[in-house]
Amino acid sequence: MAEVAEAATESQATRSSLGDRINTLLRGRLPLALIMILQVVLAYRLSNSAFEDESLYLYAGHRELALELHGTPTYDSYPSYFSGAPFLYPILAAAADHLGGLEAARAMSLVFLLATTGLLWTITRRLYGQAPAILAALLFATSAPTLFLSRFATYDALAILLLAAAFWIVVRTARMPVAVVLAAAPVLALAVAVKYAALLYVPTVIAVSVFIVPDRAHLSRAHWIRGLVRGLALTAGVVALLLAAYMSLSPDMKLGIRQTTTSRDLGNDPVSAIVRLSLVWCGWVFALAVIGVCFEAFRGNRSRARTWLAAVLAGSALLATVYQGHLHKMQSLHKHLGFGLMFAAPVAGLAIAGLARLQHKDVRKRIPGLALGIASVLTLYATHAVVPLYDGWPNSTKMIDTIRPLVHDGHERYLAEENEVPRYYLRDKTQPYEWFTTFFFSYTTKQGQALQGVQAYQSALQDHYFNLVILDHGPTAALDDELDKTLSAQGSGYRLVAQVPGATSHGTQMYEVWAAG
């Protein structure tokens, strides 16, 4: 009986200990769970049809899958102009799309960024404590770039998650043997393969591996040497992996890397406009991060390395702005800002916690309402800023419904501005070689004359080369105006089937659907 009673007591103690651990785990992570729920709720307030980039990558993924599984030609050279390896994210997203459509592919992006929020919370808690961790996670999860990418089926969410994972590895292994930091090398290399622009943030992770040294006011020479060795080891590992991968690439993929990343053409967007939009979407995080650096610099019990660490993280928020300012291109700026935001958020969280004195030993001197107020205002601002971004392209649902009965799987030809969208939605009824775009076209007349530009389109229309023409007067509005004149001319052989409205945040955009015959 005594043995039974003793066993029962031990079992009860075990259950009690396990229960205590679970309660402790839940209590510690309850704020993170609430932040993630808020991130999901705010993300699902956004709704629109597929953007052209989403359509392109999902369609390419389906074509790449068909090539791998059935040997079906893609009829396109995706590696030569994609900004990431077409056999990585596009195939993953296409698998999700096959199971649950566009919503499933977008849900996958949300999962990636929820995981990033969790990693960011863990990193910040390890660097600066619980209160800054909560604030950093909240800032990141509710920012306009994060909410936008949480409902956007492109490379970006996965690339950010991989960078966050590498960030977590170098922080988590700070006190482990130096060689362990090499675990971050394949993760960084994979992030670059997923999206080539992620290379811009690899130096940030390497710098973190150097400066994430023991939290002491005075560091010995051995500590600095250890940090430098970690950084050199990680650099060597990443460079070796990327060089080995690059040497094995096809000429098309090397061309794609040059065209989309290393040797991009310069644009015409003014630097002032790029800076202004960066301030609108991400400037407040950078401003808070600068304050966080100041807190680190003037805390007497902190080492100089910790100040450099905070400065590196804060400065990462500027990388996308500087790079795109150099290129004079605003394209995808709102997405790329999200990469730097992930690194700057921990220091911004530290700033709010410092301003509110949340880590002060004397509870009476803490000002929690200030932290809550700042976080609430920034969250409200971000949710209002993201809606015009997500509604910035025309909703194509009605247009797709209009042209669906007009297309056929065969040898017809369809001219469509931003043809990626109808091609994706109608992939079960058309072939890739049936679609043409208003961005580039060459045509050989019946007399054998080779034409390009406006003349090529006009001559093709006069010969009734296209069975269907869909224009929306968007990026190629000047060309569309010229084509309208040809299409509406008496005896053109084309009739206006429908004018379909597509709602956007800046007004209604009309789709014109012209059919031959």
Short mmCIF file of C-alpha atoms in Angstrom, two decimals, residues 66 69 81 84 91 100 116 202 223 244-245 261 267 271 317 328 344 351 361 381 415 423-424 432 442 462 464 466 483:
data_model
loop_
_atom_site.label_atom_id
_atom_site.label_comp_id
_atom_site.label_asym_id
_atom_site.label_seq_id
_atom_site.Cartn_x
_atom_site.Cartn_y
_atom_site.Cartn_z
CA ALA A 66 4.17 20.08 -65.55
CA LEU A 69 6.22 15.61 -63.82
CA TYR A 81 13.95 37.16 -66.15
CA GLY A 84 14.43 34.20 -57.86
CA ILE A 91 6.63 25.38 -57.51
CA GLY A 100 -6.81 25.58 -52.60
CA THR A 116 8.79 35.36 -38.81
CA VAL A 202 23.25 38.89 -45.85
CA HIS A 223 35.90 38.31 -27.22
CA ALA A 244 29.14 26.64 -55.98
CA ALA A 245 25.47 27.23 -56.81
CA THR A 261 19.61 42.11 -59.43
CA GLY A 267 14.76 53.99 -63.95
CA VAL A 271 15.05 59.87 -55.32
CA ALA A 317 15.88 49.66 -42.51
CA HIS A 328 15.80 55.40 -59.41
CA ALA A 344 15.08 47.11 -37.26
CA ALA A 351 13.10 52.30 -27.95
CA LYS A 361 13.20 48.29 -11.44
CA TYR A 381 -1.68 54.03 -39.06
CA LEU A 415 -3.53 40.29 -76.79
CA ARG A 423 -3.44 33.66 -68.46
CA TYR A 424 -3.30 32.45 -64.84
CA PRO A 432 0.77 29.76 -72.90
CA SER A 442 7.23 41.95 -83.17
CA GLN A 462 -5.35 45.01 -89.64
CA HIS A 464 -6.96 40.14 -87.78
CA PHE A 466 -5.55 38.53 -82.66
CA LEU A 483 -4.69 50.58 -80.54
#
